[in-house]
Short mmCIF file of N, CA, C and O in Angstrom, two decimals:
data_model
loop_
_atom_site.label_atom_id
_atom_site.label_comp_id
_atom_site.label_asym_id
_atom_site.label_seq_id
_atom_site.Cartn_x
_atom_site.Cartn_y
_atom_site.Cartn_z
N LEU A 1 82.74 166.02 69.61
CA LEU A 1 83.06 164.80 70.25
C LEU A 1 84.57 164.58 70.49
O LEU A 1 84.95 163.59 70.73
N PHE A 2 85.30 165.76 70.23
CA PHE A 2 86.61 165.65 70.43
C PHE A 2 87.12 165.23 71.90
O PHE A 2 86.58 165.60 72.76
N ASP A 3 88.04 164.18 71.91
CA ASP A 3 88.53 163.72 73.17
C ASP A 3 87.50 163.08 74.07
O ASP A 3 87.65 163.15 75.28
N THR A 4 86.51 162.51 73.53
CA THR A 4 85.53 161.93 74.40
C THR A 4 85.45 160.45 74.36
O THR A 4 84.71 159.77 75.17
N HIS A 5 86.20 159.78 73.52
CA HIS A 5 86.14 158.37 73.40
C HIS A 5 87.38 157.68 74.08
O HIS A 5 88.51 157.96 73.74
N GLY A 6 86.99 156.71 74.99
CA GLY A 6 88.11 155.86 75.53
C GLY A 6 88.90 156.44 76.69
O GLY A 6 89.76 155.74 77.16
N ASN A 7 88.63 157.62 77.14
CA ASN A 7 89.33 158.07 78.29
C ASN A 7 88.72 157.32 79.59
O ASN A 7 89.35 156.53 80.12
N VAL A 8 87.51 157.78 80.05
CA VAL A 8 86.97 157.10 81.09
C VAL A 8 85.30 157.10 80.85
O VAL A 8 84.90 157.96 80.00
N PHE A 9 84.70 156.20 81.37
CA PHE A 9 83.24 156.27 81.25
C PHE A 9 82.80 157.69 81.98
O PHE A 9 83.37 157.99 82.94
N GLU A 10 81.86 158.30 81.42
CA GLU A 10 81.41 159.49 81.96
C GLU A 10 80.06 159.54 82.65
O GLU A 10 79.09 159.11 82.00
N TRP A 11 79.96 160.04 83.81
CA TRP A 11 78.70 160.13 84.45
C TRP A 11 78.02 161.29 83.80
O TRP A 11 78.43 162.29 83.47
N CYS A 12 76.67 161.01 83.70
CA CYS A 12 75.76 162.00 82.99
C CYS A 12 74.74 162.42 84.00
O CYS A 12 74.39 161.63 84.98
N TRP A 13 74.17 163.63 83.86
CA TRP A 13 73.09 164.19 84.70
C TRP A 13 71.76 163.40 84.53
O TRP A 13 70.93 163.16 85.46
N ASP A 14 71.53 162.88 83.36
CA ASP A 14 70.38 162.06 83.01
C ASP A 14 70.15 160.86 83.86
O ASP A 14 71.09 160.18 84.15
N ARG A 15 68.93 160.57 84.09
CA ARG A 15 68.63 159.33 84.79
C ARG A 15 68.52 158.13 83.75
O ARG A 15 68.07 158.40 82.61
N TYR A 16 68.91 156.98 84.16
CA TYR A 16 68.83 155.92 83.27
C TYR A 16 67.46 155.40 83.04
O TYR A 16 66.74 155.25 84.04
N ASP A 17 67.05 155.05 81.83
CA ASP A 17 65.70 154.58 81.46
C ASP A 17 65.81 154.02 80.08
O ASP A 17 66.68 154.53 79.32
N ALA A 18 64.89 153.07 79.78
CA ALA A 18 64.85 152.71 78.38
C ALA A 18 64.42 153.71 77.48
O ALA A 18 63.68 154.64 77.87
N TYR A 19 64.92 153.75 76.27
CA TYR A 19 64.47 154.73 75.25
C TYR A 19 62.96 154.48 74.91
O TYR A 19 62.45 153.42 75.00
N PRO A 20 62.25 155.60 74.63
CA PRO A 20 60.83 155.44 74.23
C PRO A 20 60.78 154.78 72.88
O PRO A 20 61.75 154.66 72.14
N THR A 21 59.54 154.15 72.74
CA THR A 21 59.41 153.39 71.42
C THR A 21 59.19 154.35 70.24
O THR A 21 59.60 153.97 69.15
N GLY A 22 58.70 155.46 70.41
CA GLY A 22 58.58 156.44 69.37
C GLY A 22 59.85 157.32 69.24
O GLY A 22 60.83 157.09 69.81
N SER A 23 59.75 158.41 68.38
CA SER A 23 60.91 159.19 68.26
C SER A 23 61.01 160.13 69.34
O SER A 23 60.05 160.68 69.98
N ALA A 24 62.17 160.50 69.72
CA ALA A 24 62.47 161.36 70.80
C ALA A 24 63.74 162.26 70.62
O ALA A 24 64.65 161.79 69.94
N SER A 25 63.67 163.39 71.11
CA SER A 25 64.76 164.33 70.95
C SER A 25 65.20 164.79 72.27
O SER A 25 64.38 165.27 73.11
N ASP A 26 66.47 164.80 72.49
CA ASP A 26 67.03 165.23 73.79
C ASP A 26 66.34 164.46 75.04
O ASP A 26 66.02 165.13 75.96
N TYR A 27 66.37 163.15 74.93
CA TYR A 27 65.63 162.37 75.93
C TYR A 27 66.47 162.50 77.31
O TYR A 27 67.65 162.17 77.26
N ALA A 28 65.82 162.83 78.35
CA ALA A 28 66.53 162.95 79.69
C ALA A 28 66.31 161.76 80.55
O ALA A 28 66.84 161.85 81.70
N GLY A 29 65.65 160.75 80.16
CA GLY A 29 65.44 159.64 81.00
C GLY A 29 64.31 159.69 81.87
O GLY A 29 63.36 160.52 81.69
N ALA A 30 64.38 158.82 82.93
CA ALA A 30 63.22 158.73 83.88
C ALA A 30 63.05 159.98 84.63
O ALA A 30 64.05 160.82 84.84
N ALA A 31 61.76 160.32 85.08
CA ALA A 31 61.58 161.51 85.85
C ALA A 31 62.00 161.48 87.22
O ALA A 31 62.24 162.43 88.03
N SER A 32 62.16 160.17 87.77
CA SER A 32 62.60 159.97 89.21
C SER A 32 63.47 158.72 89.28
O SER A 32 63.58 158.01 88.19
N GLY A 33 64.10 158.49 90.31
CA GLY A 33 65.07 157.38 90.59
C GLY A 33 66.46 157.91 90.73
O GLY A 33 66.74 159.13 90.58
N SER A 34 67.29 156.99 91.25
CA SER A 34 68.64 157.36 91.67
C SER A 34 69.64 157.06 90.58
O SER A 34 70.76 157.66 90.51
N ASN A 35 69.37 156.04 89.86
CA ASN A 35 70.53 155.54 88.87
C ASN A 35 70.75 156.60 87.83
O ASN A 35 69.76 157.07 87.20
N ARG A 36 71.95 156.68 87.44
CA ARG A 36 72.43 157.73 86.51
C ARG A 36 73.00 157.12 85.26
O ARG A 36 73.38 155.97 85.31
N MET A 37 72.96 157.81 84.15
CA MET A 37 73.53 157.27 82.96
C MET A 37 75.00 157.40 82.91
O MET A 37 75.59 158.44 83.44
N ILE A 38 75.65 156.36 82.35
CA ILE A 38 77.07 156.36 82.17
C ILE A 38 77.27 156.13 80.63
O ILE A 38 76.76 155.26 80.09
N ARG A 39 78.05 157.12 80.08
CA ARG A 39 78.32 157.04 78.63
C ARG A 39 79.79 156.91 78.23
O ARG A 39 80.60 157.29 79.04
N GLY A 40 79.93 156.56 77.05
CA GLY A 40 81.25 156.45 76.47
C GLY A 40 82.06 155.18 76.98
O GLY A 40 81.31 154.18 77.23
N GLY A 41 83.24 155.24 76.87
CA GLY A 41 84.07 154.06 77.16
C GLY A 41 85.28 154.38 77.97
O GLY A 41 85.58 155.46 78.04
N SER A 42 85.93 153.39 78.47
CA SER A 42 87.13 153.59 79.24
C SER A 42 88.30 152.99 78.48
O SER A 42 88.09 152.05 77.72
N TRP A 43 89.53 153.39 78.88
CA TRP A 43 90.74 152.75 78.43
C TRP A 43 90.86 151.29 78.87
O TRP A 43 91.36 150.45 78.44
N ALA A 44 89.96 150.96 79.95
CA ALA A 44 89.86 149.65 80.60
C ALA A 44 88.77 148.74 80.05
O ALA A 44 88.58 147.66 80.54
N ALA A 45 88.08 149.29 79.08
CA ALA A 45 86.96 148.59 78.43
C ALA A 45 87.20 148.03 77.09
O ALA A 45 88.16 148.44 76.37
N TYR A 46 86.35 147.08 76.66
CA TYR A 46 86.35 146.63 75.16
C TYR A 46 86.11 147.72 74.27
O TYR A 46 85.39 148.67 74.62
N ALA A 47 86.64 147.68 73.08
CA ALA A 47 86.48 148.71 72.05
C ALA A 47 84.98 148.92 71.73
O ALA A 47 84.59 150.13 71.41
N LEU A 48 84.10 148.01 71.87
CA LEU A 48 82.66 148.21 71.53
C LEU A 48 82.11 149.24 72.47
O LEU A 48 81.20 149.93 72.02
N TYR A 49 82.67 149.46 73.63
CA TYR A 49 82.00 150.48 74.53
C TYR A 49 82.72 151.86 74.30
O TYR A 49 82.32 152.81 75.05
N CYS A 50 83.73 151.97 73.65
CA CYS A 50 84.54 153.26 73.48
C CYS A 50 83.92 154.12 72.33
O CYS A 50 84.57 154.32 71.35
N ARG A 51 82.59 154.47 72.58
CA ARG A 51 81.96 155.34 71.69
C ARG A 51 80.92 156.13 72.32
O ARG A 51 80.40 155.76 73.45
N SER A 52 80.56 157.29 71.88
CA SER A 52 79.64 158.11 72.63
C SER A 52 78.26 157.53 72.78
O SER A 52 77.48 157.88 73.62
N ALA A 53 77.84 156.76 71.85
CA ALA A 53 76.49 156.15 71.85
C ALA A 53 76.36 154.99 72.94
O ALA A 53 75.17 154.53 73.20
N SER A 54 77.48 154.58 73.39
CA SER A 54 77.45 153.59 74.37
C SER A 54 76.80 154.04 75.66
O SER A 54 77.18 155.03 76.14
N ARG A 55 75.86 153.27 76.23
CA ARG A 55 75.21 153.77 77.52
C ARG A 55 75.12 152.64 78.52
O ARG A 55 74.84 151.69 78.14
N ASN A 56 75.15 153.05 79.81
CA ASN A 56 74.97 151.96 80.89
C ASN A 56 74.33 152.66 82.07
O ASN A 56 74.25 153.84 81.96
N VAL A 57 74.12 151.93 83.11
CA VAL A 57 73.46 152.46 84.25
C VAL A 57 74.50 152.41 85.49
O VAL A 57 75.33 151.39 85.49
N GLY A 58 74.45 153.21 86.46
CA GLY A 58 75.32 153.26 87.59
C GLY A 58 74.54 153.92 88.71
O GLY A 58 73.93 155.02 88.56
N ALA A 59 74.82 153.37 89.91
CA ALA A 59 74.30 154.08 91.10
C ALA A 59 75.37 155.15 91.44
O ALA A 59 76.54 155.00 91.24
N PRO A 60 74.85 156.32 91.89
CA PRO A 60 75.73 157.46 92.17
C PRO A 60 76.83 157.16 93.10
O PRO A 60 77.88 157.79 93.10
N GLY A 61 76.79 156.15 94.01
CA GLY A 61 77.83 155.85 94.94
C GLY A 61 78.99 155.09 94.32
O GLY A 61 80.10 154.91 95.07
N ILE A 62 79.00 154.60 93.07
CA ILE A 62 79.96 153.82 92.53
C ILE A 62 81.13 154.69 92.12
O ILE A 62 81.03 155.75 91.60
N CYS A 63 82.34 154.14 92.49
CA CYS A 63 83.56 154.91 92.26
C CYS A 63 84.58 153.88 91.91
O CYS A 63 84.83 152.92 92.55
N ASN A 64 85.38 154.10 90.75
CA ASN A 64 86.41 153.33 90.36
C ASN A 64 87.31 154.06 89.43
O ASN A 64 86.99 155.19 89.00
N PHE A 65 88.45 153.43 88.98
CA PHE A 65 89.46 154.16 88.19
C PHE A 65 89.01 154.36 86.72
O PHE A 65 89.71 155.04 86.08
N SER A 66 87.88 153.70 86.27
CA SER A 66 87.56 153.97 84.95
C SER A 66 86.37 154.85 84.72
O SER A 66 85.80 154.95 83.68
N MET A 67 85.91 155.55 85.74
CA MET A 67 84.75 156.47 85.60
C MET A 67 85.09 157.87 86.04
O MET A 67 85.97 158.17 86.92
N GLY A 68 84.52 158.81 85.37
CA GLY A 68 84.81 160.27 85.76
C GLY A 68 83.69 161.10 85.25
O GLY A 68 82.48 160.59 84.96
N PHE A 69 83.92 162.34 85.17
CA PHE A 69 82.85 163.19 84.52
C PHE A 69 83.64 164.29 83.86
O PHE A 69 84.68 164.64 83.87
N ARG A 70 82.75 165.01 82.98
CA ARG A 70 83.34 166.14 82.17
C ARG A 70 82.60 167.42 82.65
O ARG A 70 81.40 167.46 82.76
N LEU A 71 83.35 168.45 82.85
CA LEU A 71 82.83 169.77 83.18
C LEU A 71 82.66 170.53 81.98
O LEU A 71 83.59 170.50 81.05
N ALA A 72 81.53 171.22 81.82
CA ALA A 72 81.20 172.00 80.63
C ALA A 72 80.64 173.39 81.15
O ALA A 72 80.00 173.41 82.22
N ARG A 73 80.84 174.32 80.35
CA ARG A 73 80.36 175.57 80.61
C ARG A 73 79.98 176.32 79.42
O ARG A 73 80.70 176.16 78.34
N SER A 74 79.06 177.34 79.51
CA SER A 74 78.78 178.02 78.26
C SER A 74 79.65 179.41 78.28
O SER A 74 79.84 179.87 79.33
N VAL A 75 80.03 179.78 77.10
CA VAL A 75 80.86 180.93 77.03
C VAL A 75 80.01 182.05 76.53
O VAL A 75 79.27 181.99 75.54
N GLU A 76 79.99 183.13 77.29
CA GLU A 76 79.02 184.28 77.00
C GLU A 76 79.81 185.34 76.45
O GLU A 76 81.05 185.59 76.67
#
């Protein structure tokens, strides 16, 4: 979780959906729909939202100074 709190809200590949009532592991959200998950917090947000467990919904067309994304790759 190094360097993930408080920079910008991060767009995620997962679709936004309510968590299931039972236990779930690696839940990827709804099977269809356009709204995506936004996680973490931004330097422009309240401290409550500056944590990795914070989640919200956003339409893919939204763009502003407090949203971004993180590139990741596997090292072989």
